[in-house]
Amino acid sequence: MTSSPPDLDHLRRAIALSQAARDHGNHPFGALLADADGRVVLEAENTVVTGADVTGHAETNLVRLASRDLAPDLLATHTLYSSCEPCAMCSGAAYWAGIGRVVYALSEAGLARLTGPHPDNPTLDLPSRDVLAAGSRRVEVDGPLLEDEAAVPHQGFWA
């Protein structure tokens, strides 16, 4: 599927959330969930540092919130927007929650170029498309999009 202007708007909001996460003392990652009509229903930031929880990625935080209130059959009609390509853990969380579509800005490869060998980002070279394609149900994936914009909150962070 190709992206639409609302997709780009939602990605820009996820990027803004990544800057907010950085401003709050965390790694610069943000995510949001939109319903089938494009309305934002949830937002989340990375909380790995402030929450002292290595699973506190923006996407897993979002999935925890979403799965508490929304049934998997409803989540199948929702889209997760992420400032960066979801890692294997976050892709798995989106899959298990039943989310039907994932759209991301900065690719994992692009992120790895920005972070280098930083110990806070021990990159798994496993694209979200591969993780999600291994499941028994289809999850649509679109990205990378707006990579230059998504890279801005990371500039100087991983040095």
PDB file of C-alpha atoms in Angstrom:
ATOM      1  CA  MET A   1       0.000   0.000   0.000  1.00  0.00           C
ATOM      2  CA  THR A   2       1.126   3.528  -0.566  1.00  0.00           C
ATOM      3  CA  SER A   3       1.098   6.219   2.044  1.00  0.00           C
ATOM      4  CA  SER A   4      -1.492   8.975   2.161  1.00  0.00           C
ATOM      5  CA  PRO A   5      -1.368  12.544   3.504  1.00  0.00           C
ATOM      6  CA  PRO A   6      -3.001  11.385   6.791  1.00  0.00           C
ATOM      7  CA  ASP A   7      -0.295   8.711   7.100  1.00  0.00           C
ATOM      8  CA  LEU A   8       2.379  11.385   6.787  1.00  0.00           C
ATOM      9  CA  ASP A   9       0.610  13.596   9.340  1.00  0.00           C
ATOM     10  CA  HIS A  10       0.467  10.688  11.801  1.00  0.00           C
ATOM     11  CA  LEU A  11       4.134   9.900  11.212  1.00  0.00           C
ATOM     12  CA  ARG A  12       5.028  13.522  11.887  1.00  0.00           C
ATOM     13  CA  ARG A  13       3.128  13.284  15.181  1.00  0.00           C
ATOM     14  CA  ALA A  14       5.029  10.075  16.035  1.00  0.00           C
ATOM     15  CA  ILE A  15       8.266  11.920  15.280  1.00  0.00           C
ATOM     16  CA  ALA A  16       7.162  14.737  17.601  1.00  0.00           C
ATOM     17  CA  LEU A  17       6.512  12.102  20.279  1.00  0.00           C
ATOM     18  CA  SER A  18      10.044  10.805  19.746  1.00  0.00           C
ATOM     19  CA  GLN A  19      11.381  14.289  20.459  1.00  0.00           C
ATOM     20  CA  ALA A  20       9.178  14.449  23.568  1.00  0.00           C
ATOM     21  CA  ALA A  21      10.606  11.111  24.733  1.00  0.00           C
ATOM     22  CA  ARG A  22      14.111  12.524  24.327  1.00  0.00           C
ATOM     23  CA  ASP A  23      13.107  15.686  26.178  1.00  0.00           C
ATOM     24  CA  HIS A  24      11.793  13.491  29.018  1.00  0.00           C
ATOM     25  CA  GLY A  25      15.137  11.693  29.347  1.00  0.00           C
ATOM     26  CA  ASN A  26      14.425   8.636  27.222  1.00  0.00           C
ATOM     27  CA  HIS A  27      15.529   7.284  23.870  1.00  0.00           C
ATOM     28  CA  PRO A  28      13.948   9.243  20.992  1.00  0.00           C
ATOM     29  CA  PHE A  29      11.121   6.985  19.854  1.00  0.00           C
ATOM     30  CA  GLY A  30       7.387   7.666  19.605  1.00  0.00           C
ATOM     31  CA  ALA A  31       4.301   5.843  18.378  1.00  0.00           C
ATOM     32  CA  LEU A  32       0.579   6.332  18.001  1.00  0.00           C
ATOM     33  CA  LEU A  33      -2.463   4.255  17.126  1.00  0.00           C
ATOM     34  CA  ALA A  34      -5.147   5.438  14.717  1.00  0.00           C
ATOM     35  CA  ASP A  35      -8.526   3.843  14.078  1.00  0.00           C
ATOM     36  CA  ALA A  36      -9.983   2.941  10.691  1.00  0.00           C
ATOM     37  CA  ASP A  37     -11.191   6.538  10.236  1.00  0.00           C
ATOM     38  CA  GLY A  38      -7.720   7.934  10.921  1.00  0.00           C
ATOM     39  CA  ARG A  39      -8.535   9.275  14.380  1.00  0.00           C
ATOM     40  CA  VAL A  40      -5.692   9.017  16.872  1.00  0.00           C
ATOM     41  CA  VAL A  41      -6.835   6.872  19.778  1.00  0.00           C
ATOM     42  CA  LEU A  42      -3.561   6.435  21.709  1.00  0.00           C
ATOM     43  CA  GLU A  43      -0.052   7.868  21.857  1.00  0.00           C
ATOM     44  CA  ALA A  44       3.083   6.599  23.583  1.00  0.00           C
ATOM     45  CA  GLU A  45       6.718   7.497  24.083  1.00  0.00           C
ATOM     46  CA  ASN A  46       9.752   5.387  24.816  1.00  0.00           C
ATOM     47  CA  THR A  47      10.213   5.009  28.612  1.00  0.00           C
ATOM     48  CA  VAL A  48      13.188   2.652  28.770  1.00  0.00           C
ATOM     49  CA  VAL A  49      15.299   5.015  30.888  1.00  0.00           C
ATOM     50  CA  THR A  50      12.718   6.693  33.127  1.00  0.00           C
ATOM     51  CA  GLY A  51      10.755   3.464  33.578  1.00  0.00           C
ATOM     52  CA  ALA A  52      13.876   1.347  34.124  1.00  0.00           C
ATOM     53  CA  ASP A  53      12.345  -1.237  31.797  1.00  0.00           C
ATOM     54  CA  VAL A  54      14.108  -2.487  28.676  1.00  0.00           C
ATOM     55  CA  THR A  55      10.716  -3.369  27.167  1.00  0.00           C
ATOM     56  CA  GLY A  56       9.502   0.234  27.470  1.00  0.00           C
ATOM     57  CA  HIS A  57       9.751   0.916  23.751  1.00  0.00           C
ATOM     58  CA  ALA A  58       7.158   3.346  22.417  1.00  0.00           C
ATOM     59  CA  GLU A  59       5.407   0.615  20.430  1.00  0.00           C
ATOM     60  CA  THR A  60       5.234  -1.882  23.291  1.00  0.00           C
ATOM     61  CA  ASN A  61       3.956   0.847  25.602  1.00  0.00           C
ATOM     62  CA  LEU A  62       1.293   1.620  23.002  1.00  0.00           C
ATOM     63  CA  VAL A  63       0.365  -2.048  22.558  1.00  0.00           C
ATOM     64  CA  ARG A  64       0.008  -2.500  26.329  1.00  0.00           C
ATOM     65  CA  LEU A  65      -2.449   0.391  26.444  1.00  0.00           C
ATOM     66  CA  ALA A  66      -4.327  -0.693  23.327  1.00  0.00           C
ATOM     67  CA  SER A  67      -4.725  -4.335  24.298  1.00  0.00           C
ATOM     68  CA  ARG A  68      -6.235  -3.380  27.654  1.00  0.00           C
ATOM     69  CA  ASP A  69      -9.128  -1.504  26.048  1.00  0.00           C
ATOM     70  CA  LEU A  70      -9.501  -2.751  22.471  1.00  0.00           C
ATOM     71  CA  ALA A  71     -10.309  -6.272  21.301  1.00  0.00           C
ATOM     72  CA  PRO A  72      -8.060  -7.885  18.673  1.00  0.00           C
ATOM     73  CA  ASP A  73     -10.860  -7.869  16.070  1.00  0.00           C
ATOM     74  CA  LEU A  74     -11.109  -4.092  16.493  1.00  0.00           C
ATOM     75  CA  LEU A  75      -7.321  -3.620  16.529  1.00  0.00           C
ATOM     76  CA  ALA A  76      -7.229  -5.382  13.166  1.00  0.00           C
ATOM     77  CA  THR A  77      -8.756  -2.205  11.723  1.00  0.00           C
ATOM     78  CA  HIS A  78      -6.184   0.080  13.393  1.00  0.00           C
ATOM     79  CA  THR A  79      -2.791   1.358  12.281  1.00  0.00           C
ATOM     80  CA  LEU A  80       0.297   1.682  14.448  1.00  0.00           C
ATOM     81  CA  TYR A  81       2.473   4.629  13.377  1.00  0.00           C
ATOM     82  CA  SER A  82       6.049   4.673  14.610  1.00  0.00           C
ATOM     83  CA  SER A  83       8.852   7.184  14.361  1.00  0.00           C
ATOM     84  CA  CYS A  84      11.230   4.282  13.605  1.00  0.00           C
ATOM     85  CA  GLU A  85      10.816   0.799  12.228  1.00  0.00           C
ATOM     86  CA  PRO A  86       9.559  -1.423  15.032  1.00  0.00           C
ATOM     87  CA  CYS A  87      12.185  -3.826  16.341  1.00  0.00           C
ATOM     88  CA  ALA A  88      11.519  -7.563  16.481  1.00  0.00           C
ATOM     89  CA  MET A  89      10.040  -7.261  20.001  1.00  0.00           C
ATOM     90  CA  CYS A  90       7.712  -4.408  19.031  1.00  0.00           C
ATOM     91  CA  SER A  91       6.717  -6.058  15.768  1.00  0.00           C
ATOM     92  CA  GLY A  92       5.841  -9.188  17.719  1.00  0.00           C
ATOM     93  CA  ALA A  93       3.820  -7.169  20.216  1.00  0.00           C
ATOM     94  CA  ALA A  94       1.846  -5.492  17.419  1.00  0.00           C
ATOM     95  CA  TYR A  95       1.244  -8.899  15.848  1.00  0.00           C
ATOM     96  CA  TRP A  96       0.070 -10.526  19.089  1.00  0.00           C
ATOM     97  CA  ALA A  97      -2.225  -7.577  19.823  1.00  0.00           C
ATOM     98  CA  GLY A  98      -3.917  -8.043  16.451  1.00  0.00           C
ATOM     99  CA  ILE A  99      -2.992  -4.672  14.933  1.00  0.00           C
ATOM    100  CA  GLY A 100      -3.693  -4.753  11.206  1.00  0.00           C
ATOM    101  CA  ARG A 101      -1.231  -2.233   9.821  1.00  0.00           C
ATOM    102  CA  VAL A 102       2.154  -0.767  10.737  1.00  0.00           C
ATOM    103  CA  VAL A 103       3.583   2.404   9.203  1.00  0.00           C
ATOM    104  CA  TYR A 104       7.029   3.676  10.144  1.00  0.00           C
ATOM    105  CA  ALA A 105       9.324   6.575   9.365  1.00  0.00           C
ATOM    106  CA  LEU A 106      13.030   5.799   9.933  1.00  0.00           C
ATOM    107  CA  SER A 107      14.202   2.327   8.893  1.00  0.00           C
ATOM    108  CA  GLU A 108      16.128   0.075  11.268  1.00  0.00           C
ATOM    109  CA  ALA A 109      19.091   0.326   8.889  1.00  0.00           C
ATOM    110  CA  GLY A 110      18.882   4.123   8.979  1.00  0.00           C
ATOM    111  CA  LEU A 111      18.705   4.057  12.764  1.00  0.00           C
ATOM    112  CA  ALA A 112      21.738   1.772  12.940  1.00  0.00           C
ATOM    113  CA  ARG A 113      23.697   4.259  10.822  1.00  0.00           C
ATOM    114  CA  LEU A 114      22.775   7.015  13.308  1.00  0.00           C
ATOM    115  CA  THR A 115      23.485   5.060  16.496  1.00  0.00           C
ATOM    116  CA  GLY A 116      26.562   3.149  15.399  1.00  0.00           C
ATOM    117  CA  PRO A 117      27.669   0.606  18.009  1.00  0.00           C
ATOM    118  CA  HIS A 118      25.993   2.478  20.893  1.00  0.00           C
ATOM    119  CA  PRO A 119      25.285   0.013  23.737  1.00  0.00           C
ATOM    120  CA  ASP A 120      21.760   1.399  24.227  1.00  0.00           C
ATOM    121  CA  ASN A 121      20.810   0.282  20.714  1.00  0.00           C
ATOM    122  CA  PRO A 122      22.105  -3.248  20.142  1.00  0.00           C
ATOM    123  CA  THR A 123      20.362  -3.511  16.795  1.00  0.00           C
ATOM    124  CA  LEU A 124      18.691  -6.717  15.674  1.00  0.00           C
ATOM    125  CA  ASP A 125      19.043  -6.800  11.909  1.00  0.00           C
ATOM    126  CA  LEU A 126      15.588  -8.272  11.446  1.00  0.00           C
ATOM    127  CA  PRO A 127      13.175  -6.106   9.449  1.00  0.00           C
ATOM    128  CA  SER A 128       9.653  -5.708  10.800  1.00  0.00           C
ATOM    129  CA  ARG A 129       8.289  -6.984   7.486  1.00  0.00           C
ATOM    130  CA  ASP A 130      10.103 -10.280   8.035  1.00  0.00           C
ATOM    131  CA  VAL A 131       8.850 -10.639  11.608  1.00  0.00           C
ATOM    132  CA  LEU A 132       5.272  -9.843  10.652  1.00  0.00           C
ATOM    133  CA  ALA A 133       5.332 -11.992   7.498  1.00  0.00           C
ATOM    134  CA  ALA A 134       6.225 -15.012   9.636  1.00  0.00           C
ATOM    135  CA  GLY A 135       2.831 -14.904  11.345  1.00  0.00           C
ATOM    136  CA  SER A 136      -0.320 -16.779  10.418  1.00  0.00           C
ATOM    137  CA  ARG A 137      -2.287 -13.586   9.745  1.00  0.00           C
ATOM    138  CA  ARG A 138      -1.479 -10.734   7.429  1.00  0.00           C
ATOM    139  CA  VAL A 139      -0.206  -7.426   8.801  1.00  0.00           C
ATOM    140  CA  GLU A 140       0.289  -4.657   6.266  1.00  0.00           C
ATOM    141  CA  VAL A 141       3.595  -2.774   6.578  1.00  0.00           C
ATOM    142  CA  ASP A 142       4.433   0.571   4.969  1.00  0.00           C
ATOM    143  CA  GLY A 143       7.758   2.353   5.334  1.00  0.00           C
ATOM    144  CA  PRO A 144      10.268   3.770   5.535  1.00  0.00           C
ATOM    145  CA  LEU A 145       8.772   7.218   5.032  1.00  0.00           C
ATOM    146  CA  LEU A 146      10.053  10.658   6.090  1.00  0.00           C
ATOM    147  CA  GLU A 147      13.426   9.235   7.121  1.00  0.00           C
ATOM    148  CA  ASP A 148      15.198  12.610   7.133  1.00  0.00           C
ATOM    149  CA  GLU A 149      12.551  14.118   9.411  1.00  0.00           C
ATOM    150  CA  ALA A 150      12.563  11.093  11.694  1.00  0.00           C
ATOM    151  CA  ALA A 151      16.355  11.281  12.041  1.00  0.00           C
ATOM    152  CA  VAL A 152      16.275  14.790  13.548  1.00  0.00           C
ATOM    153  CA  PRO A 153      15.420  13.768  17.172  1.00  0.00           C
ATOM    154  CA  HIS A 154      18.330  11.295  17.047  1.00  0.00           C
ATOM    155  CA  GLN A 155      20.920  13.837  15.980  1.00  0.00           C
ATOM    156  CA  GLY A 156      23.516  14.178  18.737  1.00  0.00           C
ATOM    157  CA  PHE A 157      21.677  11.754  21.019  1.00  0.00           C
ATOM    158  CA  TRP A 158      23.759   8.635  20.415  1.00  0.00           C
ATOM    159  CA  ALA A 159      27.150  10.388  20.483  1.00  0.00           C
TER     160      ALA A 159
END
